[in-house]
Tab-separated table of C-alpha atoms in Angstrom:
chain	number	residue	atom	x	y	z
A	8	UNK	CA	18.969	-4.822	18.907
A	9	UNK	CA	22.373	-5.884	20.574
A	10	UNK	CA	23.172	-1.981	21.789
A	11	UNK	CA	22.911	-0.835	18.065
A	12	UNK	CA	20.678	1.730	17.212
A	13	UNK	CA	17.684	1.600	14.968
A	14	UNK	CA	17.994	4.083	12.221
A	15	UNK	CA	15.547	5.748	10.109
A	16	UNK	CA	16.308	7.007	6.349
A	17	UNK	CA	14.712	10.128	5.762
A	18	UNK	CA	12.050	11.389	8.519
A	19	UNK	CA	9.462	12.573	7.448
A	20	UNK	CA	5.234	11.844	9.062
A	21	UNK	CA	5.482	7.839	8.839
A	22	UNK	CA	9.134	7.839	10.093
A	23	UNK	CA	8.442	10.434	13.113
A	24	UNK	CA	4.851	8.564	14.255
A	25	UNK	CA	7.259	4.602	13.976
A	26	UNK	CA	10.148	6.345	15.721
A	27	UNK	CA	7.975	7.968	18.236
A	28	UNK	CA	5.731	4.796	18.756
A	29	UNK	CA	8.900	2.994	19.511
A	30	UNK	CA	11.043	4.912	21.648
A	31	UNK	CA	7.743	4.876	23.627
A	32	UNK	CA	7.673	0.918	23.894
A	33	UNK	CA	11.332	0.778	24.981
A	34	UNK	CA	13.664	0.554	22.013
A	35	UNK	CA	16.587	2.809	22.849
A	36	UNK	CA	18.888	4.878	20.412
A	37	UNK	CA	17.459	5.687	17.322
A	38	UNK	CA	19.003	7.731	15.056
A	39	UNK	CA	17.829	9.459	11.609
A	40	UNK	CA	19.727	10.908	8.316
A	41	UNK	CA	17.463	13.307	6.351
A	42	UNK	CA	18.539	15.395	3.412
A	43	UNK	CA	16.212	18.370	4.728
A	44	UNK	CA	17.450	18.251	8.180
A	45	UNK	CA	19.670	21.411	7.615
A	46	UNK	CA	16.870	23.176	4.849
A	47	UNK	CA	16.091	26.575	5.815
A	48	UNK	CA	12.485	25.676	5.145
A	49	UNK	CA	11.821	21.936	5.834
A	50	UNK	CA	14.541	21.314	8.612
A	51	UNK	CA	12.779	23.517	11.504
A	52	UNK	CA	9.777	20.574	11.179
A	53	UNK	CA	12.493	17.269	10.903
A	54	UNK	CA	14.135	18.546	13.972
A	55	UNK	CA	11.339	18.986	15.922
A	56	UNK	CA	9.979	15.545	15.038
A	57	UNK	CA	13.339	14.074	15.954
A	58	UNK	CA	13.097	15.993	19.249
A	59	UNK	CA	9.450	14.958	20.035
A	60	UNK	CA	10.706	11.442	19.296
A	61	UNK	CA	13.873	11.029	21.037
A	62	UNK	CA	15.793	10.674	17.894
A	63	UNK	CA	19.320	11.641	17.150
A	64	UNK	CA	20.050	13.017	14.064
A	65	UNK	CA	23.342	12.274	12.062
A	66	UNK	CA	25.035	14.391	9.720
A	67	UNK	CA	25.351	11.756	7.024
A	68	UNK	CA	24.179	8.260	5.219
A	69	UNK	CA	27.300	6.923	6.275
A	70	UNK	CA	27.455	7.737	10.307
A	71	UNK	CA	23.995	6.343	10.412
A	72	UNK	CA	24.857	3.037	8.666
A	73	UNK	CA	27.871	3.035	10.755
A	74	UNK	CA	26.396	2.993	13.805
A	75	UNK	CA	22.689	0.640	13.268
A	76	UNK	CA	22.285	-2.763	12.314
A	77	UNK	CA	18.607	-2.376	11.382
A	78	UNK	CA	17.723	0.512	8.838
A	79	UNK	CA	14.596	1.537	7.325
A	80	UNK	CA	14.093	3.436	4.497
A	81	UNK	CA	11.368	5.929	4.527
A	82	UNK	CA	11.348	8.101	1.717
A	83	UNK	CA	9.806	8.665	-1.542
A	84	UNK	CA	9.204	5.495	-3.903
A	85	UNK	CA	10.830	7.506	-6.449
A	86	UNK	CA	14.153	7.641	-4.598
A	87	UNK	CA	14.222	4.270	-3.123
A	88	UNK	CA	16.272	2.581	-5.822
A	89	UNK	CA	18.568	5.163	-5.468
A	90	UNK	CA	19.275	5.648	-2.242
A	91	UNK	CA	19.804	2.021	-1.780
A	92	UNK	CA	22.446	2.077	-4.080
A	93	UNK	CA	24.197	4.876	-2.187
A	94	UNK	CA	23.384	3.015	1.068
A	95	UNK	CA	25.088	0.182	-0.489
A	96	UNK	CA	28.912	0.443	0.032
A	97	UNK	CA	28.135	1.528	3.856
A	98	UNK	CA	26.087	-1.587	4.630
A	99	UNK	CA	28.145	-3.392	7.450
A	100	UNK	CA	27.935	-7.430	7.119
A	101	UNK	CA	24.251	-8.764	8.072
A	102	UNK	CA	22.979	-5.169	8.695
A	103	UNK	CA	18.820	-5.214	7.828
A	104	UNK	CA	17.464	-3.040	5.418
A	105	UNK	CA	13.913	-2.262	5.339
A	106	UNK	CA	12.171	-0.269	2.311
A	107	UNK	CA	9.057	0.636	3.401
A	108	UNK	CA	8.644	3.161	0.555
A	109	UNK	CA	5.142	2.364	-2.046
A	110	UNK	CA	7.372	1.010	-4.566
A	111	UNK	CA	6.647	-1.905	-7.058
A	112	UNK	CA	7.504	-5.558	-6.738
A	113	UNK	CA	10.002	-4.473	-9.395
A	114	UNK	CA	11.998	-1.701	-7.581
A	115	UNK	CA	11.750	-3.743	-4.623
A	116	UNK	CA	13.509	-6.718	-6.084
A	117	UNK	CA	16.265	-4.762	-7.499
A	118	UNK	CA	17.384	-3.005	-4.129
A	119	UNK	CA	17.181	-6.160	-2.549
A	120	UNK	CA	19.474	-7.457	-4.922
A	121	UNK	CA	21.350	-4.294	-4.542
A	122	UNK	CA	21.292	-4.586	-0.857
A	123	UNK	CA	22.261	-8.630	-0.274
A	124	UNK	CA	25.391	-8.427	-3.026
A	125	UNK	CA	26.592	-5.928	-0.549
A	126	UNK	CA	26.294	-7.960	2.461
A	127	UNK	CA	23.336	-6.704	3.796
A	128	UNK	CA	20.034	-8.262	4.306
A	129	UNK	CA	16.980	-6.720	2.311
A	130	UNK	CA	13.453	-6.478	4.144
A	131	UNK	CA	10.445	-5.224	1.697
A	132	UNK	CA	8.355	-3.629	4.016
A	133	UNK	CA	4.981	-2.788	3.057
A	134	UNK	CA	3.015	-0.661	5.033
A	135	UNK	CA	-0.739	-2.197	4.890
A	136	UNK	CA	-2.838	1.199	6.725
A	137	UNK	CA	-2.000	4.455	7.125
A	138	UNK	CA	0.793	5.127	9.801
A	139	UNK	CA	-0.530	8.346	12.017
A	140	UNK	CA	-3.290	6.196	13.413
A	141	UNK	CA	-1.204	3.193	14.433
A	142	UNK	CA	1.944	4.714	15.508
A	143	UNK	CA	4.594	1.634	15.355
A	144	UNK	CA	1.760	-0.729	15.865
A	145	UNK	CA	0.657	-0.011	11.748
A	146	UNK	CA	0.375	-2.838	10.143
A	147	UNK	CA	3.298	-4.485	8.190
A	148	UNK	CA	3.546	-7.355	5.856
A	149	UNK	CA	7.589	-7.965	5.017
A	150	UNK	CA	9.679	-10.423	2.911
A	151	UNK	CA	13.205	-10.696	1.611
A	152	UNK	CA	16.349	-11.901	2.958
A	153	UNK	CA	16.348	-10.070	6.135
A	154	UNK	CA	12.450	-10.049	6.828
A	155	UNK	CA	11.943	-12.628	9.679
A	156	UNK	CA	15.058	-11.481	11.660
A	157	UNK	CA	13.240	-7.812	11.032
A	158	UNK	CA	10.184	-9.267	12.610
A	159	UNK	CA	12.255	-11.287	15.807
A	160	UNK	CA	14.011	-7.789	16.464
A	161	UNK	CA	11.029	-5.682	16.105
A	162	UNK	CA	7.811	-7.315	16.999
A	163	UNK	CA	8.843	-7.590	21.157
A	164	UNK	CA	8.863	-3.803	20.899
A	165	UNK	CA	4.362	-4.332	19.673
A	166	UNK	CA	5.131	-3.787	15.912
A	167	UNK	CA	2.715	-5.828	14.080
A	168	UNK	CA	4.702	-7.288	11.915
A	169	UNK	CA	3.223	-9.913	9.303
A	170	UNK	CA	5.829	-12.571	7.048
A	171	UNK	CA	4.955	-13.231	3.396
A	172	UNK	CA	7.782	-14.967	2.369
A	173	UNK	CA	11.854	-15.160	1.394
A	174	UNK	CA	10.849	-12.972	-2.417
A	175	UNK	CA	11.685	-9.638	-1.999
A	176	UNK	CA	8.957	-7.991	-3.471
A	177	UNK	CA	6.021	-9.998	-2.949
A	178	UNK	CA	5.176	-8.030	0.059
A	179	UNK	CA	4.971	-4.953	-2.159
A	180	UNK	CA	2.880	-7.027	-4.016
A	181	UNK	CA	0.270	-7.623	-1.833
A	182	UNK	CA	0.423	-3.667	-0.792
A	183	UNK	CA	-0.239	-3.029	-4.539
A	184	UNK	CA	-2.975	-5.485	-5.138
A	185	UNK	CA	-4.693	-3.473	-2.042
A	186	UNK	CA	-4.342	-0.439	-3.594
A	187	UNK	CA	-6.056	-1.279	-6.931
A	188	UNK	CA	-8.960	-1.713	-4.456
A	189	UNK	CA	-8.757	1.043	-1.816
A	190	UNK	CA	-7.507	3.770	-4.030
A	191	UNK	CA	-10.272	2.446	-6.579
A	192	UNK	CA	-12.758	2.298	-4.049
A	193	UNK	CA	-12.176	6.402	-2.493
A	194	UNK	CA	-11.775	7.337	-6.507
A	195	UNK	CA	-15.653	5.893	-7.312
A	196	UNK	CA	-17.084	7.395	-3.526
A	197	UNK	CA	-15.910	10.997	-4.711
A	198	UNK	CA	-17.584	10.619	-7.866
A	199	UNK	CA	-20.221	9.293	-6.538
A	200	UNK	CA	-20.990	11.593	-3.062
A	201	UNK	CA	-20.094	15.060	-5.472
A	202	UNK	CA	-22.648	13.622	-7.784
A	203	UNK	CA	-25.256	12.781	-4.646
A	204	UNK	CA	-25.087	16.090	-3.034
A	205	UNK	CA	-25.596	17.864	-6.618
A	206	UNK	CA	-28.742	16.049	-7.378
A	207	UNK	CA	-29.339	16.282	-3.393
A	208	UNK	CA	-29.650	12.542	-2.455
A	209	UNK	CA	-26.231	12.567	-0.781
A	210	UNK	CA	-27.286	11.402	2.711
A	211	UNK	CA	-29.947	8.951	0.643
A	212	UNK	CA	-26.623	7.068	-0.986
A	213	UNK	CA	-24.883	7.037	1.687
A	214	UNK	CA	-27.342	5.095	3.490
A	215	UNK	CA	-27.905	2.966	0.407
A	216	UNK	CA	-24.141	2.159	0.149
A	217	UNK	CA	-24.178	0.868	3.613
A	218	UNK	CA	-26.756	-1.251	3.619
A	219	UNK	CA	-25.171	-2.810	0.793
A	220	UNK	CA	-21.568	-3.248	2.479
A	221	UNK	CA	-22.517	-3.883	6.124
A	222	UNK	CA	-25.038	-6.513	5.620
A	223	UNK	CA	-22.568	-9.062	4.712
A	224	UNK	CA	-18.829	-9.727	5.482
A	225	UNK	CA	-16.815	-8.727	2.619
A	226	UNK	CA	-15.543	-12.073	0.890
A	227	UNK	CA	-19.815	-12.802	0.674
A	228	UNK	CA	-20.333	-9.307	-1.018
A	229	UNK	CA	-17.073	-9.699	-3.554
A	230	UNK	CA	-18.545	-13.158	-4.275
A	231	UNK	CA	-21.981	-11.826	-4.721
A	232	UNK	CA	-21.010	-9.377	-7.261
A	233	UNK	CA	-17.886	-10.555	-9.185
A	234	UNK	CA	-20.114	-14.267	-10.035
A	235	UNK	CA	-23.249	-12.185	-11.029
A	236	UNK	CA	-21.443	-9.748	-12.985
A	237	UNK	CA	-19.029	-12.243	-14.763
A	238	UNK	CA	-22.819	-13.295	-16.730
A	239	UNK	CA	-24.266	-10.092	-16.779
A	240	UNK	CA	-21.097	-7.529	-17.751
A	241	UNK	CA	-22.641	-6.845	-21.294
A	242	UNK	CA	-25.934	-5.479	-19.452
A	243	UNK	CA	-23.837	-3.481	-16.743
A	244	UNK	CA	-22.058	-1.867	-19.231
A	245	UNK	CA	-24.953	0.034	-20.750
A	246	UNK	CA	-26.161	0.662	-17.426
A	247	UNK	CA	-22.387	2.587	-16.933
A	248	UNK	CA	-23.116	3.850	-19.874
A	249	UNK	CA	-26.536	5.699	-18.428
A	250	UNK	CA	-24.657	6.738	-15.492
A	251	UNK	CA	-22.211	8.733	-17.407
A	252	UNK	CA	-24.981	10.353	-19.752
A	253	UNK	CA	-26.301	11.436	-15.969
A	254	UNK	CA	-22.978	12.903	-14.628
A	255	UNK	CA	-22.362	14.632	-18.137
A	256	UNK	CA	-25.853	16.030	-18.118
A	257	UNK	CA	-25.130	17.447	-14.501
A	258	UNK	CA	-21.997	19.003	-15.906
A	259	UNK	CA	-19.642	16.829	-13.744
A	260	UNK	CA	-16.675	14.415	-14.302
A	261	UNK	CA	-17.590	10.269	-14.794
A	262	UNK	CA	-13.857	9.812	-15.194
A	263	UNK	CA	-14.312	6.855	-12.838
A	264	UNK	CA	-17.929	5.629	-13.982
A	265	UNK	CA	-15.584	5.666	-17.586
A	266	UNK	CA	-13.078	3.372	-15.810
A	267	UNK	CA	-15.770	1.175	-14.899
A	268	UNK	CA	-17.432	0.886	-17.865
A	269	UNK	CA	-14.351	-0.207	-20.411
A	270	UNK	CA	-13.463	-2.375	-17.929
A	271	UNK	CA	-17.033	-4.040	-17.710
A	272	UNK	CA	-16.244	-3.920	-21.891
A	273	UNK	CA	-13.525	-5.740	-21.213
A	274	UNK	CA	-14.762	-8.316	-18.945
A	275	UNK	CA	-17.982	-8.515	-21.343
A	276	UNK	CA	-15.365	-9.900	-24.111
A	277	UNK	CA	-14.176	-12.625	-23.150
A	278	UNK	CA	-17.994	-13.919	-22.999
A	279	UNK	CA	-18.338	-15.684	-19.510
A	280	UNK	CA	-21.841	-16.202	-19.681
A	281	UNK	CA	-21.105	-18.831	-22.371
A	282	UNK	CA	-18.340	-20.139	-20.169
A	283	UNK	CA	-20.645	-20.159	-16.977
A	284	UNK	CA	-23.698	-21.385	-19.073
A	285	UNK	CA	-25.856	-18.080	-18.140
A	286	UNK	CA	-25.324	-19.309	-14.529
A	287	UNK	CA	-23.367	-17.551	-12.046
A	288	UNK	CA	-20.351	-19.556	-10.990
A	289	UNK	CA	-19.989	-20.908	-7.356
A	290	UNK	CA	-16.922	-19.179	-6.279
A	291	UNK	CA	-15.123	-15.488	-7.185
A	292	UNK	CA	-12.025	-18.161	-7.922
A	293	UNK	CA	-13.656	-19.746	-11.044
A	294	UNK	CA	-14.466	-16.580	-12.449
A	295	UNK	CA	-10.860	-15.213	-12.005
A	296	UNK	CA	-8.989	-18.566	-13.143
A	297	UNK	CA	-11.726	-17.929	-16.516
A	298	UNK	CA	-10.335	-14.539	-17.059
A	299	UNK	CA	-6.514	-15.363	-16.598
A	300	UNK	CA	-7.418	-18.435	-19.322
A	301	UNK	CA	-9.247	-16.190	-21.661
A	302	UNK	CA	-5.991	-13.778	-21.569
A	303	UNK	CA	-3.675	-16.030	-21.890
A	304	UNK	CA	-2.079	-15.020	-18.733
């Protein structure tokens, strides 16, 4: 870190377990800017996190880009484009500056842009599991100007720290593409545990779910189901269909089952079985590359 301190925009749970994580491993004087710091209702929590984790806290954007050559931003996704922009005209020649906000490939790319035209260097940080857990060891896949110098400074220090590539934004892109799954995959569990303990087979699922999932590693399972379904959508749809009838006949939301059912509909358009001759394919890969050709993607 060459004496200069690490510094933290905005500190709130995933900036406070990093920071803490850190200071714990060695890294010496980091220093946090939060807009709450001073609020009469928020700021009693920021500066006891900043006190549990040996973190100074500065009075303004400015004094902490003054004084730190590697930033992160740790905010809201909503405010990231923003706040990079008012980081902007501070950023001192070469300084890194992570986002590791849940924002798109899109924002991403524009406060990179944002960030290099002012002499910085731009680091898209996506954070791949939840931070509490981890501490500084979460797992983090960056790219953008900046992002392998981020991951010489920061990975002695047991951050594990993963390089996609030179694109700002294609880290975030990878983060999203999880979350289509994982946020997908707790969405259809509530549905379908409220729905189990109603009819009062919710230990019975449960077990039937995991036989399912553990009894093969995952890329065998995906396989398994995306080449049977890509021949058999039409069919699964009606089945959706049936499970929906069930959940409204016990009075409960199938907002998810719904979701799964147009897009079975959707897959069921573009005909695969005729593509795949009523076989199922050999590899999840030729079923996708069918779907981005039948798109026109």
């Amino acid at each position: 870190m060459g004496g200069c301190a690490l510094g933290f925009i905005g500190f709130g749970e995933a900036a406070f377990h990093i920071a803490k994580g850190l200071a714990g491993a060695g890294l010496g004087r980091i220093r946090a800017f939060d807009v709450m710091a001073k609020d009469p209702k928020a700021g009693p929590l920021v500066r006891d996190r900043a006190s549990l984790a040996s973190v100074e806290l500065v009075e303004s954007l400015a004094d902490l880009l003054a004084s730190c050559d590697t930033v992160l931003c740790a905010t809201s996704a909503k405010y990231a484009l923003a706040i990079g922009r008012e980081a902007a005209p501070f950023l001192r020649e070469g300084t890194l500056y992570a986002d590791l906000n849940s924002a798109s490939p899109g924002t991403k790319k524009r406060i990179g842009e944002v960030v290099d035209a002012a002499g910085g260097r731009f680091v898209d940080a996506a954070v791949m599991e939840l931070v509490p857990p981890h501490g500084h060891k979460v797992p983090l896949a960056v790219s953008g100007s900046g992002a392998k110098e981020f991951m010489e400074r920061l990975s002695p220090y047991g951050m594990r720290i993963s390089y996609i590539g030179e694109a700002a934004g294609s880290s975030s892109a990878l983060k999203m593409m999880r979350s289509i799954f994982m946020k997908g995959l707790t969405a259809l569990l509530l549905e379908t545990l409220v729905a189990g303990r109603k009819a009062g087979v919710d230990s019975q699922i449960m077990d039937s779910i995991s036989g399912t999932l553990d009894s093969r590693p995952i890329a065998e399972t995906a396989k398994l189901l995306v080449t049977r379904t890509a021949i058999a959508a039409e069919r699964r749809v009606a089945e959706m269909g049936e499970v929906m009838d069930t959940l409204e006949e016990m009075g409960l939301d199938s907002s998810a089952s719904r979701a799964t059912k147009a897009k079975l509909q959707w897959l069921a358009d573009f005909d695969l079985r005729s593509v795949f001759g009523g076989t199922p394919p050999d590899s999840v890969a030729q079923v996708v590359d069918a779907i981005l050709e039948k798109s026109g993607s």
